[in-house]
CSV table of C-alpha atoms (C1' of nucleotides) in Angstrom, one decimal:
chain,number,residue,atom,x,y,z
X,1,UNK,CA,-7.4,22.0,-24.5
X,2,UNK,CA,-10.4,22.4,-22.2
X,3,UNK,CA,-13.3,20.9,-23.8
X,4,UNK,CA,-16.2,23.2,-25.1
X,5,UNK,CA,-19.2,24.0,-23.4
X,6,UNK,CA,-20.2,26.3,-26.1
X,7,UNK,CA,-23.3,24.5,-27.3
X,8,UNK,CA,-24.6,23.7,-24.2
X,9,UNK,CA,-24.0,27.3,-22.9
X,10,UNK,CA,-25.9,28.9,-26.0
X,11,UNK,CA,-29.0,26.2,-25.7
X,12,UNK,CA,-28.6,27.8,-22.2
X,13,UNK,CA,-29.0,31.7,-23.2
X,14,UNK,CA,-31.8,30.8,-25.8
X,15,UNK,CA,-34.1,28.8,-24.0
X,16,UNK,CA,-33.3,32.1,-21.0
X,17,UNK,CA,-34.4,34.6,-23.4
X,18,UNK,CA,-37.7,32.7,-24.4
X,19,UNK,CA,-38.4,31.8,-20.8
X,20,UNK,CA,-37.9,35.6,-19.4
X,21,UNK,CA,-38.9,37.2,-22.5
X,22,UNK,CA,-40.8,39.6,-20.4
X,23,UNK,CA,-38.1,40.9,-18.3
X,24,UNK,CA,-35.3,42.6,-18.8
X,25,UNK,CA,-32.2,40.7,-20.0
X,26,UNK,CA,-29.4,42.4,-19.5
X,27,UNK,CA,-25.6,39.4,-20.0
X,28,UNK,CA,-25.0,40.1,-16.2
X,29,UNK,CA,-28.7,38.3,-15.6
X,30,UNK,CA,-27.9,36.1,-18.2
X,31,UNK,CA,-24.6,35.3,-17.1
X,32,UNK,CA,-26.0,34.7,-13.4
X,33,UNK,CA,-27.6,31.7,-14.6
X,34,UNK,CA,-25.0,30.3,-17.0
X,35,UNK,CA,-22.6,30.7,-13.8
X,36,UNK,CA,-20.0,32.7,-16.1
X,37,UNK,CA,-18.9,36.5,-16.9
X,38,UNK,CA,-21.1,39.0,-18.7
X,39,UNK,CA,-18.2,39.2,-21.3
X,40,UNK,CA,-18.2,35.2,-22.0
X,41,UNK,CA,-22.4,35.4,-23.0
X,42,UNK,CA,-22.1,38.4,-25.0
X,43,UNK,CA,-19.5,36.9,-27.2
X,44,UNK,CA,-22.0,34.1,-27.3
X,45,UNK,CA,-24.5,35.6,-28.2
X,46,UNK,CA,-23.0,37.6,-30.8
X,47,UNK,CA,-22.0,33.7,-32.3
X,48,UNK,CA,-26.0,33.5,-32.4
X,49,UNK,CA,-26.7,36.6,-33.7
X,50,UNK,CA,-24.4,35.9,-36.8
X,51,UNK,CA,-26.4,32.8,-37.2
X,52,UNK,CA,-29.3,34.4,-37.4
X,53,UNK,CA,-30.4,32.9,-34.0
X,54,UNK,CA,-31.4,35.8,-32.3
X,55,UNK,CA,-31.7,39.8,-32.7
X,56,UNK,CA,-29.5,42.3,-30.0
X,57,UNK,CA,-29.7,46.1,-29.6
X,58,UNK,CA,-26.0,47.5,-28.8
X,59,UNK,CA,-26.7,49.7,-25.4
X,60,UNK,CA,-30.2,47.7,-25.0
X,61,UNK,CA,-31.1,44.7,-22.7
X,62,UNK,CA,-33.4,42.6,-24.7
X,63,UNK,CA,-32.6,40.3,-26.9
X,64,UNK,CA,-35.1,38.3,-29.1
X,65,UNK,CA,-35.3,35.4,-30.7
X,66,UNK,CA,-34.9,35.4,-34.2
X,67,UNK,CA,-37.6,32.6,-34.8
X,68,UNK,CA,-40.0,30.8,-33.5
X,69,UNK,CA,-38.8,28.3,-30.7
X,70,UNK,CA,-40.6,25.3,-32.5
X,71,UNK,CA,-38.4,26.7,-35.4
X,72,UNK,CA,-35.1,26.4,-34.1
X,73,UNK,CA,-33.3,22.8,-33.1
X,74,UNK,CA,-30.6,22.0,-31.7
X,75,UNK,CA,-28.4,21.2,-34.7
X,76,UNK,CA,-29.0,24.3,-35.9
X,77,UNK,CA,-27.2,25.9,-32.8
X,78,UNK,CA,-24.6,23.0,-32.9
X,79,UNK,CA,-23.9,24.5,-36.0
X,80,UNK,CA,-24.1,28.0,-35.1
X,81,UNK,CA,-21.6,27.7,-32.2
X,82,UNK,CA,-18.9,24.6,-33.2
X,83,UNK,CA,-19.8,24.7,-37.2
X,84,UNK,CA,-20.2,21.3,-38.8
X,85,UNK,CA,-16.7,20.1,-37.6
X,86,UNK,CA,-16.0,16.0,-37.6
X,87,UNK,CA,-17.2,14.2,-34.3
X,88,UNK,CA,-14.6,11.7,-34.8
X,89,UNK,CA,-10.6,12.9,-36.3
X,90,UNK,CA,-9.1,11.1,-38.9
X,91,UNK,CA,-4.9,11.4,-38.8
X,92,UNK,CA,-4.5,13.6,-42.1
X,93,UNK,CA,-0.8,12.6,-42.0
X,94,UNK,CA,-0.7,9.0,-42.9
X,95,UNK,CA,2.4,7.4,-45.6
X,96,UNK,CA,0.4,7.3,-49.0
X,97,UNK,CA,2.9,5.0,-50.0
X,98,UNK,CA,1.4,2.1,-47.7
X,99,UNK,CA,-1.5,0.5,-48.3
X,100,UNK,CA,-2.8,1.3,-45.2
X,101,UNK,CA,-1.4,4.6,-44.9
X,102,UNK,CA,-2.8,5.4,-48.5
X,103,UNK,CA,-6.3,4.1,-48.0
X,104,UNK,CA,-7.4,4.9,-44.5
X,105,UNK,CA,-8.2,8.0,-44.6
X,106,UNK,CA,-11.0,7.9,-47.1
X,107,UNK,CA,-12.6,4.7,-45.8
X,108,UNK,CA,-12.7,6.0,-42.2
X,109,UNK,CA,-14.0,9.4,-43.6
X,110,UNK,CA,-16.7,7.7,-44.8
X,111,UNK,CA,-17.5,5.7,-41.8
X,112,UNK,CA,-16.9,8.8,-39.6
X,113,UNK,CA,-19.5,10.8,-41.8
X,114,UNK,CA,-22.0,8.3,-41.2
X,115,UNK,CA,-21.7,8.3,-37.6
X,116,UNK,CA,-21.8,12.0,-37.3
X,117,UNK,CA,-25.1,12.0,-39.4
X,118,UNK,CA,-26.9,9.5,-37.5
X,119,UNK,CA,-25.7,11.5,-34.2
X,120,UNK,CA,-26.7,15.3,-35.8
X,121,UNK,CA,-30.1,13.8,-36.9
X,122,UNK,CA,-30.4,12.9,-33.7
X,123,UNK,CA,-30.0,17.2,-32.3
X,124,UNK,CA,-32.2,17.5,-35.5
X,125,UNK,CA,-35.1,16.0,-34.0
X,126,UNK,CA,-35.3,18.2,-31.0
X,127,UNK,CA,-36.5,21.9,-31.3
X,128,UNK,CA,-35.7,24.8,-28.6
X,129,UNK,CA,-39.6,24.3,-27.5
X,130,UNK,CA,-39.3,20.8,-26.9
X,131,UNK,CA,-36.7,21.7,-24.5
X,132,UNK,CA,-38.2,24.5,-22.8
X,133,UNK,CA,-41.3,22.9,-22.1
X,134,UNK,CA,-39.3,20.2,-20.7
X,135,UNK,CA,-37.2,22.0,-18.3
X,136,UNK,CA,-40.8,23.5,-17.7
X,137,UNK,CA,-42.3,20.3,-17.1
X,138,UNK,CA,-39.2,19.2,-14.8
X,139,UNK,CA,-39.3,22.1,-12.5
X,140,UNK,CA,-43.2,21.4,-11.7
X,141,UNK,CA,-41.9,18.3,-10.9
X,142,UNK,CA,-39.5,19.0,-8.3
X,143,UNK,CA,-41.9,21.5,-6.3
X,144,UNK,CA,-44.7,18.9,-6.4
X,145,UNK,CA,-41.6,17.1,-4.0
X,146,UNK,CA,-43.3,13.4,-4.6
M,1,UNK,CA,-6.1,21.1,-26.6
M,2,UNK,CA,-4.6,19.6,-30.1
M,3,UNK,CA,-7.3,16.9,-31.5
M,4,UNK,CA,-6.7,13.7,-30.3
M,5,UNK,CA,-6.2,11.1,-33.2
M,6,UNK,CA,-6.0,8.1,-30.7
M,7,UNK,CA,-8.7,6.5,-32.6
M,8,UNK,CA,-7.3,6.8,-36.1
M,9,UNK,CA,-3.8,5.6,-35.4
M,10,UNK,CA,-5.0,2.7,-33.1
M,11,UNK,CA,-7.7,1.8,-36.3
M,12,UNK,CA,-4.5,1.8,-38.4
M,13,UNK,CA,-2.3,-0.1,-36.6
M,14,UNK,CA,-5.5,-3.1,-35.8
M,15,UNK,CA,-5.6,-2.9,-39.5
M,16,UNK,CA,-1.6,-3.3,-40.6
M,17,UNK,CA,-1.2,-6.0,-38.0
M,18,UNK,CA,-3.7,-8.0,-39.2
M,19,UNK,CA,-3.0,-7.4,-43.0
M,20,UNK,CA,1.2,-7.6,-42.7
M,21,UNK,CA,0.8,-10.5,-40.5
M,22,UNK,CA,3.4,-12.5,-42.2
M,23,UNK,CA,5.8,-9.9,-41.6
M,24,UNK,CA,8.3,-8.6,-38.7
M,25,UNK,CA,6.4,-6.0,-36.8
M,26,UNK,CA,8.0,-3.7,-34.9
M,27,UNK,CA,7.1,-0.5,-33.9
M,28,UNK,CA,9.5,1.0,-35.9
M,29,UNK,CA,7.7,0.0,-39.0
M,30,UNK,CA,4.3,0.5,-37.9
M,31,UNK,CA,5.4,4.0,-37.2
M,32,UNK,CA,6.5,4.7,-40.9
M,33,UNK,CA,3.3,3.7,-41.7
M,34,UNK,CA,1.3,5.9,-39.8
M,35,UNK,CA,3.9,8.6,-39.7
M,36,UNK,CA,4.2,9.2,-36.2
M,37,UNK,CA,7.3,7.7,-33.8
M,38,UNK,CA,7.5,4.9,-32.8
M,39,UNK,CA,7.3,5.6,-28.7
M,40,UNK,CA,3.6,6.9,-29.8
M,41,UNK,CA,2.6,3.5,-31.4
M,42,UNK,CA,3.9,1.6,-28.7
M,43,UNK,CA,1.6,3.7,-26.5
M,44,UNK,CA,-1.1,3.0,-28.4
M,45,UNK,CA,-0.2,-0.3,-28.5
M,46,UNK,CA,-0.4,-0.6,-24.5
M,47,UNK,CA,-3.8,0.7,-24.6
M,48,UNK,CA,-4.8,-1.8,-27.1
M,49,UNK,CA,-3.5,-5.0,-25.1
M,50,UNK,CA,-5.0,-3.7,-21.9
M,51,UNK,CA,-8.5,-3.3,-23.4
M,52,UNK,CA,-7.8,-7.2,-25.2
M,53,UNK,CA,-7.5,-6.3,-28.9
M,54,UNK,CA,-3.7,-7.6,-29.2
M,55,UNK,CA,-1.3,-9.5,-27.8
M,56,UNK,CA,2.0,-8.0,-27.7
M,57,UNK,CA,5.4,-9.6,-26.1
M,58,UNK,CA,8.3,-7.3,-24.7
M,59,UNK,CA,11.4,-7.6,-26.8
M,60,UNK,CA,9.3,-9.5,-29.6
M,61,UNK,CA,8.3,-8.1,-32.6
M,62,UNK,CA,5.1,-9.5,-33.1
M,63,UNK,CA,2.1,-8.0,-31.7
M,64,UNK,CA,-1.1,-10.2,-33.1
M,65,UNK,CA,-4.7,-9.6,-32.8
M,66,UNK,CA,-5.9,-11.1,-30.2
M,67,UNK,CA,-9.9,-11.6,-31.7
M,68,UNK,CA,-10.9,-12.4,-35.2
M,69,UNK,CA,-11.2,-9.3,-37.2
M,70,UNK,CA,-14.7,-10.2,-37.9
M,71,UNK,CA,-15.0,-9.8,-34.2
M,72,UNK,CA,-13.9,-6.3,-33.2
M,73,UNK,CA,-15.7,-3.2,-34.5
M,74,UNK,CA,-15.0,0.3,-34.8
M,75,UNK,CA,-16.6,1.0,-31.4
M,76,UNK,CA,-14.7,-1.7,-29.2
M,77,UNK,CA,-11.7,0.1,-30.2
M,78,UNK,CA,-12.8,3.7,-30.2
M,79,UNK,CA,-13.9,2.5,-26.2
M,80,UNK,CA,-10.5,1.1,-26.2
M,81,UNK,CA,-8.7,4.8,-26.9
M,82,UNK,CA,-11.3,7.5,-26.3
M,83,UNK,CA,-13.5,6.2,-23.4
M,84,UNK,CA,-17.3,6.3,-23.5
M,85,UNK,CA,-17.1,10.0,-23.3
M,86,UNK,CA,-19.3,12.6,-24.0
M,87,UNK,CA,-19.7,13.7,-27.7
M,88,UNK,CA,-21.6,17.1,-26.6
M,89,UNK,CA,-20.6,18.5,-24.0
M,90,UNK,CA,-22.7,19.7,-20.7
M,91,UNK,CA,-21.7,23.0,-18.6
M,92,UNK,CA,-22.1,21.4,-15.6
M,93,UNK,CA,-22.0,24.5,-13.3
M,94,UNK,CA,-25.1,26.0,-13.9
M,95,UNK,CA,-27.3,28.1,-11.4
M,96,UNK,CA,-29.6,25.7,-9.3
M,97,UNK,CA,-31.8,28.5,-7.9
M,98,UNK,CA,-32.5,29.2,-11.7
M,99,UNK,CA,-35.4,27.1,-13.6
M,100,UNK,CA,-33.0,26.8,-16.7
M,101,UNK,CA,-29.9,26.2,-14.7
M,102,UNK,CA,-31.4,24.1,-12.4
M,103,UNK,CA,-32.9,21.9,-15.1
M,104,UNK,CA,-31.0,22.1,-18.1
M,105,UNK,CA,-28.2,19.3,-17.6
M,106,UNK,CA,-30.5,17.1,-16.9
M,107,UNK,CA,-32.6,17.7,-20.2
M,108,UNK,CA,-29.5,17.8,-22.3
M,109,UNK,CA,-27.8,15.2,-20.6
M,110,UNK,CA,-31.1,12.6,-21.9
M,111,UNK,CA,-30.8,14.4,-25.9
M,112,UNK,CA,-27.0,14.0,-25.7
M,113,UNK,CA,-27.2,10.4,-24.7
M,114,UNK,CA,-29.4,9.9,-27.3
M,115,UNK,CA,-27.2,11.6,-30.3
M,116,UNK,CA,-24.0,9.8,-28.8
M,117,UNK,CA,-26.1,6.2,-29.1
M,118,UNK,CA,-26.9,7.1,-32.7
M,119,UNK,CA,-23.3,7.7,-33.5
M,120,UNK,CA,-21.9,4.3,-31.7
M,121,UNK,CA,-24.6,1.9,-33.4
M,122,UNK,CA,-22.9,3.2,-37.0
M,123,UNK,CA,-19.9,2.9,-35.2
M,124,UNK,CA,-20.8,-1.3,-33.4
M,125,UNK,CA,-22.0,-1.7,-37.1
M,126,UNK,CA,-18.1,-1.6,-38.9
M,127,UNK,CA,-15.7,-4.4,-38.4
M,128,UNK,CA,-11.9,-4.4,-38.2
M,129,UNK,CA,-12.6,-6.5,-41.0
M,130,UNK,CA,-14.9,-4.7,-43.2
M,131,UNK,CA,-12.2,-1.8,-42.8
M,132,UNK,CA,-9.1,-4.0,-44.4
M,133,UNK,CA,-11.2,-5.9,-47.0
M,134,UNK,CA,-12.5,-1.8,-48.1
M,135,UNK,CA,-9.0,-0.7,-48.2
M,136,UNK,CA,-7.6,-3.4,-49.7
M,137,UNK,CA,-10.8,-3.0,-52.6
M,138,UNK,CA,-9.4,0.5,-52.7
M,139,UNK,CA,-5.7,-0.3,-53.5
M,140,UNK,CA,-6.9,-2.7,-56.4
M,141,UNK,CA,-9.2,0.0,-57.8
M,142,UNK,CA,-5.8,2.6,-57.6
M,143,UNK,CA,-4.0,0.4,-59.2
M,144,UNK,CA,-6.2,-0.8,-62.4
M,145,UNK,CA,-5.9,3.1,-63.1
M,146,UNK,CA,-9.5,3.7,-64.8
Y,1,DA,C1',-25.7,64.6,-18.7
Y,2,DT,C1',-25.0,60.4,-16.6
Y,3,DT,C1',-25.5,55.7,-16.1
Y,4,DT,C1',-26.2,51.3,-18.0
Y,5,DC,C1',-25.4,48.3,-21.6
Y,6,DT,C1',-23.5,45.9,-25.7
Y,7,DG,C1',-19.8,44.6,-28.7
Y,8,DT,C1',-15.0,43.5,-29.2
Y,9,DA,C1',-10.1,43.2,-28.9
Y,10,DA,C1',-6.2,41.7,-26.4
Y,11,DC,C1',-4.4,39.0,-22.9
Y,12,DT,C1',-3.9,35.2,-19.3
Y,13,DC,C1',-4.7,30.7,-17.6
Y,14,DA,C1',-5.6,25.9,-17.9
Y,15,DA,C1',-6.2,21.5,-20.0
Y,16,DT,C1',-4.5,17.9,-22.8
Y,17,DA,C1',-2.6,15.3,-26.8
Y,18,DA,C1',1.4,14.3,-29.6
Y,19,DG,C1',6.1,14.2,-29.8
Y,20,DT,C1',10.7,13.5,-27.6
Y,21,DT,C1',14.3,11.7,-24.5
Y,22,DA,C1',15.9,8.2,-21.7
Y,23,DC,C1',16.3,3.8,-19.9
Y,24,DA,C1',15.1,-0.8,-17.7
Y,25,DA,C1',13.9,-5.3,-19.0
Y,26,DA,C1',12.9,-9.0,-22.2
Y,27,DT,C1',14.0,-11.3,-26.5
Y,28,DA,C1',16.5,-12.4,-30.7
Y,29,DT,C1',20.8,-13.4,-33.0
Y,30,DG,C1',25.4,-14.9,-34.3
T,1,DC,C1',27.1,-16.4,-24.0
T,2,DA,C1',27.7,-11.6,-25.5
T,3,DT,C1',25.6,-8.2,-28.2
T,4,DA,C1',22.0,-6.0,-30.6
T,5,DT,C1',17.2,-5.3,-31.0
T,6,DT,C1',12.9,-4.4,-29.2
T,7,DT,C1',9.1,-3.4,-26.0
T,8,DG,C1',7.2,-0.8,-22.2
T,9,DT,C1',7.1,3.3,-19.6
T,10,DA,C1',8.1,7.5,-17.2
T,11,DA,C1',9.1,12.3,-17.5
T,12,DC,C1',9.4,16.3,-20.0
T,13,DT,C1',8.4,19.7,-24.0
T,14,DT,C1',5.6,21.8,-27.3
T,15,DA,C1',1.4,23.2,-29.5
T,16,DT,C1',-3.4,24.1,-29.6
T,17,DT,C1',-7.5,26.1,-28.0
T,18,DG,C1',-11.5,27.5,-25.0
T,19,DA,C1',-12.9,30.0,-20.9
T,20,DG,C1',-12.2,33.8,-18.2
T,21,DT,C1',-10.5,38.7,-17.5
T,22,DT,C1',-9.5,43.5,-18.4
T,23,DA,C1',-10.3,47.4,-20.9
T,24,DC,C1',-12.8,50.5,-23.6
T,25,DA,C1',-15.6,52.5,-27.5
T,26,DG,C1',-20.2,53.4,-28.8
T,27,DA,C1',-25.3,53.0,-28.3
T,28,DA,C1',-29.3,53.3,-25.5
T,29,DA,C1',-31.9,54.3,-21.3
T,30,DT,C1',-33.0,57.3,-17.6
DNA sequence: ATTTCTGTAACTCAATAAGTTACAAATATG
DNA sequence: CATATTTGTAACTTATTGAGTTACAGAAAT
């Protein structure tokens, strides 16, 4: 399938809403800067909602934040959006009467856990504010043109 | 699209080469192995010679590992089938005229690099050989049924 | 009252991985 | 040497799934 740029896209609407929290944020603004439809960020941010990421008024354009930016990382929207699903696929179909085939799947499980630990502690260790203030930080940069 | 599980089966076969070595290997049995057909594993198998991790001859039965087991780790041969791709994936069509679409690849871009590092180094750390002598501790332990 | 929104369902389109069919070319075997 | 076996590959089919689209009910804003 075409690969999912959920995640990214919902980092995307978050860090929006914090940035233009005082102006009205209707999905077609939203949407303008995501480059997609209206339809594609409300059913993202209705993910969001369900996670407890933010709070949305049907019939009003302004959603909030939930929590506190310094509050919210990005594994915990990893989560939100593509759930805590393996980074790296075992082959569930394997002929247990093997030795290979019977024993594969648990030893790579557990290699493939590991992995996917090290790389969510990893989206642990940033918060939405540490990536605002960076995009913050970068755009001073670019108009300071040096 | 369905999951790819080029990784697992190409982990698999590395792993019944080296441990049926004595045996006739074609891809016939390999296949019964990993329950797939054998057209797939000798798909696989292409991918594996080009990136050096066997040594196969047409019309010859005997594909061999072409390093020491010791020598090839999880991560040579998930480059081998997957590619250093992305694990997170970045909307890269975001609006430039917009302070968070302008700068957001580039900010998650640096913390997806960083959670994608994390995950190969666990990866670089497994050998083809820690794999076989864990599964073959795992068929002994089946075995002395306690 | 009318317009603007959100929330959601249903559908289309596109991408891609495994599985399948077919066959040429190399090797093994009796 | 003739035949059977096997690899290597191309072309095609099938299944899965995410984004995008259309449509519309219901809530809020004006």
């Amino acid at each position: 399938m075409r690969v999912s740029t959920r995640f990214s896209d919902s980092i995307h609407i978050l860090a929006f809403i914090e940035i233009y929290k005082d102006i009205r944020l209707s999905s077609e603004v939203i949407a303008s800067s995501v480059e997609t439809s209206p339809v594609v960020i409300r059913r993202l941010m209705g993910v969001l909602r369900e996670a407890g990421l933010i709070a949305t008024k049907q019939g009003s354009a302004e959603p909030k934040l939930a929590r506190n930016p310094k509050e919210i990382t990005l594994l915990d929207i990893y989560f939100a959006t593509e759930g805590n699903k393996p980074l790296f696929e075992l082959d569930k179909k394997t002929n247990p009467e093997c030795i290979v085939g019977g024993n594969i799947q648990g030893v790579l499980g557990d290699y493939y856990e590991e992995a996917k630990i090290a790389a969510q502690r990893k989206l642990n260790d940033t918060t939405l504010q540490d990536l605002i203030e960076t995009i913050l930080v970068k755009e001073k940069s670019k108009k300071s043109n040096n």
